[in-house]
Coordinates of C-alpha atoms and ligand atoms in Angstrom, one line a residue:
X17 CA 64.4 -105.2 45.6
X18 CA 65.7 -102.4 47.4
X19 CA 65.1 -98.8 46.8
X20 CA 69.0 -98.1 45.6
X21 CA 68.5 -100.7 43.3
X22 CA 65.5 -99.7 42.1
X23 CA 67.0 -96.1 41.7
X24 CA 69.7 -98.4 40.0
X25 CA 67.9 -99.3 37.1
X26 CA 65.7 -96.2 36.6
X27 CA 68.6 -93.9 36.1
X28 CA 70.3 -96.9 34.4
X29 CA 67.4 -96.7 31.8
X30 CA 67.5 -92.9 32.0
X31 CA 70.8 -92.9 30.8
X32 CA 69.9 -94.9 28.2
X33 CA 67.2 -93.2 26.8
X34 CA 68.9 -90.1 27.0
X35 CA 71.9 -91.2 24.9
X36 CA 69.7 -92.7 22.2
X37 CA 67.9 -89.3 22.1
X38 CA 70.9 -87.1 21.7
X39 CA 72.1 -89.0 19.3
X40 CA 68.5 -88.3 17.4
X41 CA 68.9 -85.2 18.2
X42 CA 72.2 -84.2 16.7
X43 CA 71.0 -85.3 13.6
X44 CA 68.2 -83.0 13.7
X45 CA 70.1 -80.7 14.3
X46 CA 72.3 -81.1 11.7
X47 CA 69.8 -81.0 9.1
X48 CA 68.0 -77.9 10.7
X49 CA 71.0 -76.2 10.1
X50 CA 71.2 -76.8 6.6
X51 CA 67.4 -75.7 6.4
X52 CA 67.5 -72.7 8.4
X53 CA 71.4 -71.4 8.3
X54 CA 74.1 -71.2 10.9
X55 CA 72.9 -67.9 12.5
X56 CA 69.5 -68.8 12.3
X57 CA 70.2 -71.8 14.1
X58 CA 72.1 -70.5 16.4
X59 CA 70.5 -67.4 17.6
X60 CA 67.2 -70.1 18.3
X61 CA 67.2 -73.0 18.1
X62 CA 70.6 -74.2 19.7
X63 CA 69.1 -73.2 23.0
X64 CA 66.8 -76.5 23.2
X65 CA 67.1 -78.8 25.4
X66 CA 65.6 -82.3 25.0
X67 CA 63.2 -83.5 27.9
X68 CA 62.0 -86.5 28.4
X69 CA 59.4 -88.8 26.2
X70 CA 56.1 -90.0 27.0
X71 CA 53.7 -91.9 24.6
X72 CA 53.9 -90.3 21.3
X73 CA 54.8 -87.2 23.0
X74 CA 58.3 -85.4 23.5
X75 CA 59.2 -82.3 25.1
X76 CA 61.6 -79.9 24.6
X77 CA 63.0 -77.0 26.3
X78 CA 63.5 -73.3 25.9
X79 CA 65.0 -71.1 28.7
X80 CA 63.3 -68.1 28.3
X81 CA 59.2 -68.3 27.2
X82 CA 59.8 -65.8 24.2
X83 CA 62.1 -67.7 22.7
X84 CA 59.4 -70.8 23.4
X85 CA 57.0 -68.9 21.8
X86 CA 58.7 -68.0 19.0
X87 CA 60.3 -71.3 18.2
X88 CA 56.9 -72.8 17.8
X89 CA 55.5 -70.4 16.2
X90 CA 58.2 -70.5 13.6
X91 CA 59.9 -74.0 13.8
X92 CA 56.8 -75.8 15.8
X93 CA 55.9 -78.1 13.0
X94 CA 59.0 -78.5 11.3
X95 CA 60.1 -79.8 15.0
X96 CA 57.9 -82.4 14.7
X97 CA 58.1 -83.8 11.0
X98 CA 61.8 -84.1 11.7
X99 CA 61.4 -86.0 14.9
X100 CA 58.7 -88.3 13.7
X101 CA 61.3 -89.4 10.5
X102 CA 63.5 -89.4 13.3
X103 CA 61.8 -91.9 15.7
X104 CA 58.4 -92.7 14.3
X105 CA 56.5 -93.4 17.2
X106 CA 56.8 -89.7 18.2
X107 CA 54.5 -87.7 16.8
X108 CA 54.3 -84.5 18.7
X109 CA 56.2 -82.4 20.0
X110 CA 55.7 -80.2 23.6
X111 CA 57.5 -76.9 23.8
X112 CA 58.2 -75.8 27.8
X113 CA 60.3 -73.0 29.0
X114 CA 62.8 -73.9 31.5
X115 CA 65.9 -73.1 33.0
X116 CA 68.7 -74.0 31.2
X117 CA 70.4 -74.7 34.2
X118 CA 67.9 -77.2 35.6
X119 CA 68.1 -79.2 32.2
X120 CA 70.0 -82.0 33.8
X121 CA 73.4 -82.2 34.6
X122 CA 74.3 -84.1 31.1
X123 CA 72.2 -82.1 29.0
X124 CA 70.9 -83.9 25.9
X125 CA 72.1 -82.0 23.0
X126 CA 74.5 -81.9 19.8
X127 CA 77.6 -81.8 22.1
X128 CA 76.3 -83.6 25.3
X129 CA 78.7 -85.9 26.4
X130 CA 78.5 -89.0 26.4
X131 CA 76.3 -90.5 29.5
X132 CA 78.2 -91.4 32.7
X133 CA 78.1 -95.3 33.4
X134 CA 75.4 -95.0 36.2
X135 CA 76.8 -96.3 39.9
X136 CA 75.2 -97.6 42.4
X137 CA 74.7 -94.3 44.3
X138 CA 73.6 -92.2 41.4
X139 CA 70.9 -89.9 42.0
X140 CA 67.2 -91.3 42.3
X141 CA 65.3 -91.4 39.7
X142 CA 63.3 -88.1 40.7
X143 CA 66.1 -85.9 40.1
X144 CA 67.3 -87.1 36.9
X145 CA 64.5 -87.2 35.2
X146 CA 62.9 -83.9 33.7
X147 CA 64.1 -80.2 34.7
X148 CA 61.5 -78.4 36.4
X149 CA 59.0 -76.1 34.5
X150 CA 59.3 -72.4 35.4
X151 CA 56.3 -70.1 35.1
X152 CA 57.8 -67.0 34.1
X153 CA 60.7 -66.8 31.6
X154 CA 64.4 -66.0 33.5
X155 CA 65.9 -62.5 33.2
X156 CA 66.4 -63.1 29.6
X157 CA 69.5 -65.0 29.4
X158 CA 71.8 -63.1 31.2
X159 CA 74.0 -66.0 32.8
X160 CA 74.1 -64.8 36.3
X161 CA 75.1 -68.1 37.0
X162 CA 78.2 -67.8 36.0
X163 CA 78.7 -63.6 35.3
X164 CA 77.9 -60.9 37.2
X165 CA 74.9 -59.0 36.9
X166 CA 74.2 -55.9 34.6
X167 CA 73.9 -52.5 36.1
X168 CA 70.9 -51.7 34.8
X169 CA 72.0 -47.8 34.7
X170 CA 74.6 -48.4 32.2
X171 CA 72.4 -48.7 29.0
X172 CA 73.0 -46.8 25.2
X173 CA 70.7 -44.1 26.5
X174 CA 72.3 -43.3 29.4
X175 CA 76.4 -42.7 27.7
X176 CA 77.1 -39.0 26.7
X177 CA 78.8 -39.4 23.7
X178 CA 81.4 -36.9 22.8
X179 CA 84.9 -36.7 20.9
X180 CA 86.9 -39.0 23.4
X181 CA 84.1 -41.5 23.0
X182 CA 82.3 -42.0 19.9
X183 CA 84.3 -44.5 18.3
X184 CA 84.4 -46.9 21.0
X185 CA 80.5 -45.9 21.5
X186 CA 80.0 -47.0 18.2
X187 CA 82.1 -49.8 18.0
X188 CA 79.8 -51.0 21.1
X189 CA 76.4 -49.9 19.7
X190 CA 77.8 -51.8 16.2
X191 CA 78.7 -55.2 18.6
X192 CA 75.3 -55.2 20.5
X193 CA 73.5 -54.5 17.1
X194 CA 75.3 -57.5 15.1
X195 CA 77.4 -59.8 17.7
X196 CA 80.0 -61.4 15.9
X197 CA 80.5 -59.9 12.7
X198 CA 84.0 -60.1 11.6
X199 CA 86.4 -57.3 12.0
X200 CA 84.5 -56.5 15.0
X201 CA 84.9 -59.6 16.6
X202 CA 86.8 -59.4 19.2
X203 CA 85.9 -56.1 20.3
X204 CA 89.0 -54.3 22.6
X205 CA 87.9 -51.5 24.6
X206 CA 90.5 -49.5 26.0
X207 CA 91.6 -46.5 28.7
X208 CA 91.9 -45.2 32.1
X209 CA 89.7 -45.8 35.1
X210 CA 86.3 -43.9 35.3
X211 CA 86.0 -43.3 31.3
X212 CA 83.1 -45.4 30.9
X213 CA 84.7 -48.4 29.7
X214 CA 82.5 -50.8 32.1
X215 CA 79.4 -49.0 31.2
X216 CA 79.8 -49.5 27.8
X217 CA 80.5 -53.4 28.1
X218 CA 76.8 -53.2 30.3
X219 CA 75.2 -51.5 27.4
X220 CA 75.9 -53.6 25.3
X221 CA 74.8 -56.8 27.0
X222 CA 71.5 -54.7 28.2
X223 CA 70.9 -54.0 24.6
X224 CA 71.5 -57.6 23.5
X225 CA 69.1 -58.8 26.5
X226 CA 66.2 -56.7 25.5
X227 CA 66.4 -58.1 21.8
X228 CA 66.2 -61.4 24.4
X229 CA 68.0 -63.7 21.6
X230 CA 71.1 -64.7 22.9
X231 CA 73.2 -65.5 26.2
X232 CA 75.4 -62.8 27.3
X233 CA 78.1 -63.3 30.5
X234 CA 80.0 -60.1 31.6
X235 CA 82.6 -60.7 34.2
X236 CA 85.4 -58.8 35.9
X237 CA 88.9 -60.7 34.8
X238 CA 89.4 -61.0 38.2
X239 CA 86.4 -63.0 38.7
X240 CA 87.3 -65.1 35.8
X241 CA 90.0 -65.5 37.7
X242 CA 88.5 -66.8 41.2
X243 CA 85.8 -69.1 39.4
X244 CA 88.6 -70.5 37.7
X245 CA 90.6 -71.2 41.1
X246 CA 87.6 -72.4 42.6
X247 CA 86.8 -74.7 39.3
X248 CA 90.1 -76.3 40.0
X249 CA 89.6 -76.8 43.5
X250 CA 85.9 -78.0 43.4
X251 CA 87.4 -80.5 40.5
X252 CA 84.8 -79.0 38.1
X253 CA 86.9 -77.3 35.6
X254 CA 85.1 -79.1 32.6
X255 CA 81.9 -77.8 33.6
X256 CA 83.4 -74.2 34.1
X257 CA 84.5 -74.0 30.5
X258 CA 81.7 -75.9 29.1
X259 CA 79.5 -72.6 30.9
X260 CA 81.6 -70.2 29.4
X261 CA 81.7 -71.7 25.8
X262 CA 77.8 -72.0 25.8
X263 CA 77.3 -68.3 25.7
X264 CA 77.0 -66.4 22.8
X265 CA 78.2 -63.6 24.1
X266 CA 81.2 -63.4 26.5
X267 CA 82.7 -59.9 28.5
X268 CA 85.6 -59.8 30.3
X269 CA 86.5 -56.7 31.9
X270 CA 89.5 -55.1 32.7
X271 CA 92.0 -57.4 31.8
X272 CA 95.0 -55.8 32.8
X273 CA 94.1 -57.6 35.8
X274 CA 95.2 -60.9 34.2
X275 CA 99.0 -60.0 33.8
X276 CA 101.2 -62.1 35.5
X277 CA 98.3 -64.9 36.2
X278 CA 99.6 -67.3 33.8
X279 CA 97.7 -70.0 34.6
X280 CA 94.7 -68.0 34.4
X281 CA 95.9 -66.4 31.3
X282 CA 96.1 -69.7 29.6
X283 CA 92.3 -70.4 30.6
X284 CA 90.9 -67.5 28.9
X285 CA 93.2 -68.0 25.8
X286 CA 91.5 -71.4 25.2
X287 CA 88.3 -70.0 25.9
X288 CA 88.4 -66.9 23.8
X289 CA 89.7 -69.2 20.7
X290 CA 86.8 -71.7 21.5
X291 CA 84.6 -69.3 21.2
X292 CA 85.2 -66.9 18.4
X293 CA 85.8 -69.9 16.2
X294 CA 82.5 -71.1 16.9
X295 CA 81.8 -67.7 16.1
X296 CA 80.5 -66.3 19.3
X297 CA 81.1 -62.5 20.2
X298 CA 83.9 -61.5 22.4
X299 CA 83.8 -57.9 24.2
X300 CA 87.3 -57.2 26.3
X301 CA 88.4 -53.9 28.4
X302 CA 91.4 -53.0 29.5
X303 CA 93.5 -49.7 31.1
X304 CA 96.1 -50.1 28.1
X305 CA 95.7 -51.3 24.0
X306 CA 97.1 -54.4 23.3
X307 CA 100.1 -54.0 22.6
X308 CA 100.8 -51.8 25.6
X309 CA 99.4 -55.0 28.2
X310 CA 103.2 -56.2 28.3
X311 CA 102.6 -58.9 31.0
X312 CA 100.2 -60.5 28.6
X313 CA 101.1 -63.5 26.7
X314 CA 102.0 -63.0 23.3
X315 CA 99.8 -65.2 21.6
X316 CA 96.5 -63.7 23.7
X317 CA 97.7 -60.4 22.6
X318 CA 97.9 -61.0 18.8
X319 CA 94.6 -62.5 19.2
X320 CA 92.8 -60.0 21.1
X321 CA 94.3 -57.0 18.7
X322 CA 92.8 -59.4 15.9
X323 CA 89.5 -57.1 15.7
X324 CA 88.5 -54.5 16.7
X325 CA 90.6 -52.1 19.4
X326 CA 88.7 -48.9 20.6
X327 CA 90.4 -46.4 22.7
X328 CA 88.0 -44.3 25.1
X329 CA 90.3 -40.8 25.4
X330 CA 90.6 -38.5 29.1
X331 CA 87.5 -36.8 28.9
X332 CA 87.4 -33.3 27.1
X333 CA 85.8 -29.9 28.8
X334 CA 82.8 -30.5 26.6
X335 CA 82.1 -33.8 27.5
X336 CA 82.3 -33.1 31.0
X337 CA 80.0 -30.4 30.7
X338 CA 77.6 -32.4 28.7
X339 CA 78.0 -35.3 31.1
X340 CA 77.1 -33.2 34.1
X341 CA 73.9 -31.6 32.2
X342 CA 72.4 -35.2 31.8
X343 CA 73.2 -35.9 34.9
X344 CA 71.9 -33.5 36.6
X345 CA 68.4 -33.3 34.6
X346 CA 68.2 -36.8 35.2
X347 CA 68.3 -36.2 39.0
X348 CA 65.7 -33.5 38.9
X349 CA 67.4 -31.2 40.9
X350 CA 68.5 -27.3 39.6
X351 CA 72.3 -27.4 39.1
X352 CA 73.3 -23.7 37.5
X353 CA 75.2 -24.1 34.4
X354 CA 78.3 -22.0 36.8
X355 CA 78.1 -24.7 39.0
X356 CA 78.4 -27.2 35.8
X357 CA 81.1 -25.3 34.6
X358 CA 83.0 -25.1 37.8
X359 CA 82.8 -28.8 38.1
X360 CA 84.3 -29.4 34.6
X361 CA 86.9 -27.1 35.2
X362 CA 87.9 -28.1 38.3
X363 CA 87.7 -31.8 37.8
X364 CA 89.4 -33.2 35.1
X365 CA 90.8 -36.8 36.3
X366 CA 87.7 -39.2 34.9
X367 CA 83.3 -39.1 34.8
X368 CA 83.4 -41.6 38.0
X369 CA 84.8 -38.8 40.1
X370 CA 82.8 -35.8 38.5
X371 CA 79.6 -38.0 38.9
X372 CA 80.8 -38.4 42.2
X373 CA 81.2 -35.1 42.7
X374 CA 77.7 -34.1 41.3
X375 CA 75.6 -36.5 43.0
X376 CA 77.2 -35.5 46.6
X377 CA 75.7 -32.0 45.8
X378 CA 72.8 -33.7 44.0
X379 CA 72.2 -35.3 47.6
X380 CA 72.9 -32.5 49.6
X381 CA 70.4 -30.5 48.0
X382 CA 67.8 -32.8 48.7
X383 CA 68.7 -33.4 52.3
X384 CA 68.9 -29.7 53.3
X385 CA 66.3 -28.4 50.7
X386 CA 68.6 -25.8 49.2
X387 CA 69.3 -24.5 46.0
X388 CA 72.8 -25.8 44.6
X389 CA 74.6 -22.6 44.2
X390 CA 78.6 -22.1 43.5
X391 CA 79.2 -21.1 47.0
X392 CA 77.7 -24.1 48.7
X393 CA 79.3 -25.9 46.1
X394 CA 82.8 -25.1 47.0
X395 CA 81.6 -25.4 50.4
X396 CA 80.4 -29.3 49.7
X397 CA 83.0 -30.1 47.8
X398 CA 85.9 -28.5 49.3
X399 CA 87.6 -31.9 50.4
X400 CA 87.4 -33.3 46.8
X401 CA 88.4 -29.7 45.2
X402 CA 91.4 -29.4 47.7
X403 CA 92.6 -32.8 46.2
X404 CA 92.2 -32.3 42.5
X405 CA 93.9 -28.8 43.5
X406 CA 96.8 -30.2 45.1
X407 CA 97.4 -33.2 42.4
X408 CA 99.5 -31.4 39.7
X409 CA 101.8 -28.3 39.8
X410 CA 102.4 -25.9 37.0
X411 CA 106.5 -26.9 37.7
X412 CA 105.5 -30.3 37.5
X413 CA 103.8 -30.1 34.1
X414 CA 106.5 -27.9 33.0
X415 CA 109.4 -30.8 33.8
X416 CA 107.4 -33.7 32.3
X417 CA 106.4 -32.2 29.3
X418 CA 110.3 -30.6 28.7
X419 CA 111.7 -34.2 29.4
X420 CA 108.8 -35.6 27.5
X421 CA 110.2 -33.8 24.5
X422 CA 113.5 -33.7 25.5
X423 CA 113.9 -29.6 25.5
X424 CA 115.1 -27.3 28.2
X425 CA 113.2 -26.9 31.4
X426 CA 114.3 -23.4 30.6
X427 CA 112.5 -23.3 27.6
X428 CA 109.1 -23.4 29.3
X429 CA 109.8 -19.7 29.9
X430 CA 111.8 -18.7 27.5
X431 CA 111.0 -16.0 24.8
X432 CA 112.1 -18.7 21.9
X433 CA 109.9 -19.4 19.3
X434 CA 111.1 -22.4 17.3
X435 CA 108.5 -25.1 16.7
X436 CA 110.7 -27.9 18.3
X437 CA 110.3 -25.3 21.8
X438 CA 107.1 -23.6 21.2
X439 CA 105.2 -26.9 20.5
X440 CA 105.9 -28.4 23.7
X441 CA 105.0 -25.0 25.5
X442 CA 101.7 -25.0 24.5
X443 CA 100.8 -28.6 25.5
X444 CA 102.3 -27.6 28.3
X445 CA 99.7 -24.8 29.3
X446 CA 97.3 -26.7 28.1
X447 CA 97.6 -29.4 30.6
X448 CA 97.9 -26.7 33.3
X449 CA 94.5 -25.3 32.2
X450 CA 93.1 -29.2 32.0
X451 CA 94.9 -30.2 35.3
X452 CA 95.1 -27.8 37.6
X453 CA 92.9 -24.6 38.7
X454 CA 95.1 -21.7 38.0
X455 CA 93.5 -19.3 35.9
X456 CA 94.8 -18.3 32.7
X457 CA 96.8 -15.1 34.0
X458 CA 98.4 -17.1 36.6
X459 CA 99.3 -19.9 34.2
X460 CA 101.0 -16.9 31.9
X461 CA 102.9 -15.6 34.4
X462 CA 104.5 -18.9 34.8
X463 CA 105.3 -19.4 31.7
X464 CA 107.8 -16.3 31.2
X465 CA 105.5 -13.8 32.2
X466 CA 103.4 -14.1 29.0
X467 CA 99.7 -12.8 28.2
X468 CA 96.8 -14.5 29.0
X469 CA 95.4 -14.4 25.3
X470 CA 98.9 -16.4 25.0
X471 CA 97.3 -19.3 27.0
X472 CA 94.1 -19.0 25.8
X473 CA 95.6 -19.6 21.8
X474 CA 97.9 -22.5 23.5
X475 CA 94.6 -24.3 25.1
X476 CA 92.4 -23.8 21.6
X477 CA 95.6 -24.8 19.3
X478 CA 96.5 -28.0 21.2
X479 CA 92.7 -28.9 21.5
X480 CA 92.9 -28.4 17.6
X481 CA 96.1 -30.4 17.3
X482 CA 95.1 -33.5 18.9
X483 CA 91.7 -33.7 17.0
X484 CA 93.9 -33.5 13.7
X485 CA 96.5 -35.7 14.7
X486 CA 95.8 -38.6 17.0
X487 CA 99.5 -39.6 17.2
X488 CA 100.0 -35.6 19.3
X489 CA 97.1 -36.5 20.8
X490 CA 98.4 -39.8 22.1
X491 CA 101.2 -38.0 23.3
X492 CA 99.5 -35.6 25.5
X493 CA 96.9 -38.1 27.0
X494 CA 99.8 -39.9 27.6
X495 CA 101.8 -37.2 29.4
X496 CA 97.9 -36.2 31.3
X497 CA 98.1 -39.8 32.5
X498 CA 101.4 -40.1 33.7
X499 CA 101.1 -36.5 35.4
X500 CA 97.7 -37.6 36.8
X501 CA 98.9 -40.5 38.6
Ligands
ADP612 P1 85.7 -47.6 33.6 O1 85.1 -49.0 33.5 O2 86.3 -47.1 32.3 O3 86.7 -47.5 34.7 P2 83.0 -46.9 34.2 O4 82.3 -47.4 33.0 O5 82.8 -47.6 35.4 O6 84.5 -46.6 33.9 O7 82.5 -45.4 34.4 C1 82.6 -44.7 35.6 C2 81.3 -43.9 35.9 O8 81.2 -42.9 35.0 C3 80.0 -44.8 35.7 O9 79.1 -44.4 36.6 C4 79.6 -44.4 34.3 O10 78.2 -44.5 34.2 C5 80.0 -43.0 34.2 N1 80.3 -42.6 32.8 C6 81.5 -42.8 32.2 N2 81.5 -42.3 30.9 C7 80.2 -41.8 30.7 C8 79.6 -41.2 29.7 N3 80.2 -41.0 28.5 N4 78.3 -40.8 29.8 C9 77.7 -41.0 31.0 N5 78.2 -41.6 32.1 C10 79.5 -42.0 31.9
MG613 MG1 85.5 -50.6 34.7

């Protein structure tokens, strides 16, 4: 006989024995359900794999050696009773911890399909028997295989919570503590660039990772995108979306990027419903809420506005301020609180570019030994200053705000004192104090010559306003967005 027949009848027999056992299997599994509940099953014992038989003997797989451990510690002998009323002449079972990945092409489980008819040059027998052992567990069950990888900076510990950001910081912290709990389920984070909305999605799959029970993929949309493209092209779509509905836990980040990809759009939408209705946990981002991603399909729109939509708001002074002074204790080096200040006066766009901003002193303290002081500051800085200077005018604010509200440019100046005027007025020397680096004289003067106490009441009403009222607040992050761009 020759070896390719040979290799023939061993993966021929294989096959066989494979089918027979996941057929065993998914009537094990059906009754541990019933036994040990639906989220019990699923946060351990959906994970196993079924390996091969020998004698009385058969082994099973775990991907990760704490979830080995603690599957036969808790569900070790149960295992066995159930597969020896199963097939009789088994009568132990092996627990093994390896890589889900390795587990054979056609994994033997619940929904493995159904086994290919072997062919002549199927693989030898070698490769389709067992999946290879691993020594140590794999970074928990992060699927780097098919996500990208955590930044392992962005935990809970590491997000300054403030007033812009404690709702969708709980909202996360709530997700990573109980994934998929309904109403939270999915979870839509939302706002502009550099607010923290990756860093959040990171935290919670960190979070979820230490507790090591479930599989969590994060992915840019736009990488959905490309492994999708490529899925199509290698002929392997089936195995892409069988890899993303096997995770428990599934992140897609800035979405917005999807608009106008139908195709792509279409994808996801079948995934996403896949998967919260087999009750996984969804976590999406995006620069707008739902309702404002026109672009987006309707369908994928309801659907993603179904549970739970967090906005992240343009960072206040306070935030800044408290962002910097963790920052800057966490780099070790001696930032005065002047310098702090300066900084979260002077810029106001998002915490990417004021982190940027920080760490460039950060470092150039520690290359030239010096202390950080305000001088050098400007003197570091004075390319990104010059740039967050020149971004917004006081005119400018002026005409947005006065269209915005559809009043007089005139009005910005004038001595009237009607609500419907004086209203937009304030905003709009608030968002000169947010947005530019006039001082609070020179922002008066512009505004018909009034007193800087005048500007001061303006900033601290306004600030007020929007904490009251998160339609006006709406508004002017709104108008701050459009001005900033
Ligand atoms: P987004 O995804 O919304 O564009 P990121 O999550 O990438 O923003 O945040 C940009 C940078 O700012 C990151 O380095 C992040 O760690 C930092 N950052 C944002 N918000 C906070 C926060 N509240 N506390 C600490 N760091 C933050
Ligand atoms: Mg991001």
């Amino acid at each position: 006989m020759t070896g390719g027949l040979e290799g023939y009848d061993a993966v021929a027999e294989a096959n066989a024995q494979k089918s027979v056992l996941a057929i065993h299997w998914s009537r094990i599994c059906e009754r541990l359900k019933v036994e040990v509940g639906e989220v019990e099953y699923r946060t351990w014992l959906r994970q196993i794999t079924v390996g091969p038989v020998d004698e009385d003997e058969i082994t099973l797989y775990l991907p990760t050696r704490f979830l080995r451990d603690w599957v036969r510690g808790q569900y070790g002998d149960r295992l066995g009773t159930l597969w020896n009323a199963e097939v009789p002449a088994i009568r132990r079972v092996e627990l093994q911890v390896a890589r889900p990945d390795a587990a054979s092409a056609e994994p033997v489980g619940e929904d493995a399909p159904t086994p290919d008819i072997p062919v002549a040059h199927a693989r030898p027998p070698a490769l389709a028997a067992a999946p290879a052992p691993v020594e140590e567990p794999r970074q928990a069950e992060v699927r780097s295989d098919l996500a990208a990888p955590l930044d392992p900076r962005f935990t809970f510990d590491t997000f300054v919570v403030g007033k812009p950001n404690e709702f969708a910081y709980a909202c996360a912290r709530r997700v990573a503590e109980r994934p998929s709990s309904p109403g939270f389920n999915p979870l839509f984070l939302y706002g502009g660039v550099g607010l923290g909305k990756t860093h959040l999605m990171h935290a919670i799959g960190a979070e979820l990772l230490r507790e090591g029970r479930v599989s969590v993929a994060y992915m840019s949309a736009e990488k959905f995108m490309y492994r999708f493209i490529a899925a199509i092209r290698s002929q392997s779509t089936m195995e892409f979306k069988e890899q993303l509905r096997s995770v428990d836990v599934l992140m897609i980040d800035d979405l917005q990027f999807l608009i106008g990809k139908d195709n792509t759009q279409e994808e996801f939408f079948h995934t996403f419903n896949a998967l919260v209705d087999a009750g996984r946990q969804i976590v999406v981002s995006a620069d707008k809420s739902p309702s404002d991603l026109s672009g987006l399909e309707d369908r994928l729109r309801t659907r993603l506005g179904c549970g739970m939509v967090a906005d992240i708001h343009a960072t206040t002074f306070e935030l800044r301020i408290s962002i910097l002074e963790a920052k800057a204790t966490a780099s070790g080096v001696m930032v005065p609180a002047k310098v702090l200040e300066f900084l979260a006066h002077k810029i106001t766009s998002n915490v990417r570019e004021l982190e940027g901003a920080l760490n460039r002193l950060i470092a150039h303290a520690n290359l030239f030994g010096r202390p950080v002081t305000l001088e050098a500051t400007q003197d570091v800085l004075h390319d990104i200053l010059k740039a967050h200077d020149r971004r917004v005018t006081i005119e400018e604010i002026q005409r947005k705000v006065a269209e915005h509200w559809n009043i007089r440019l005139t009005d910005m100046s004038s001595a009237r004192r009607a609500r419907a005027v004086a209203r937009p007025r304030q905003v709009a020397m608030y968002l000169a104090k947010q947005l530019t680096s006039r001082s609070l004289p020179e922002i008066g003067r512009k505004f018909g010559n009034r007193d800087h106490t005048t500007v001061m009441h303006a900033v601290s009403r306004v600030t007020e306003l929007m904490e009251q009222d998160p339609a006006f607040a709406e508004d002017v992050e709104l108008l701050r967005r459009m001005l900033e761009s």
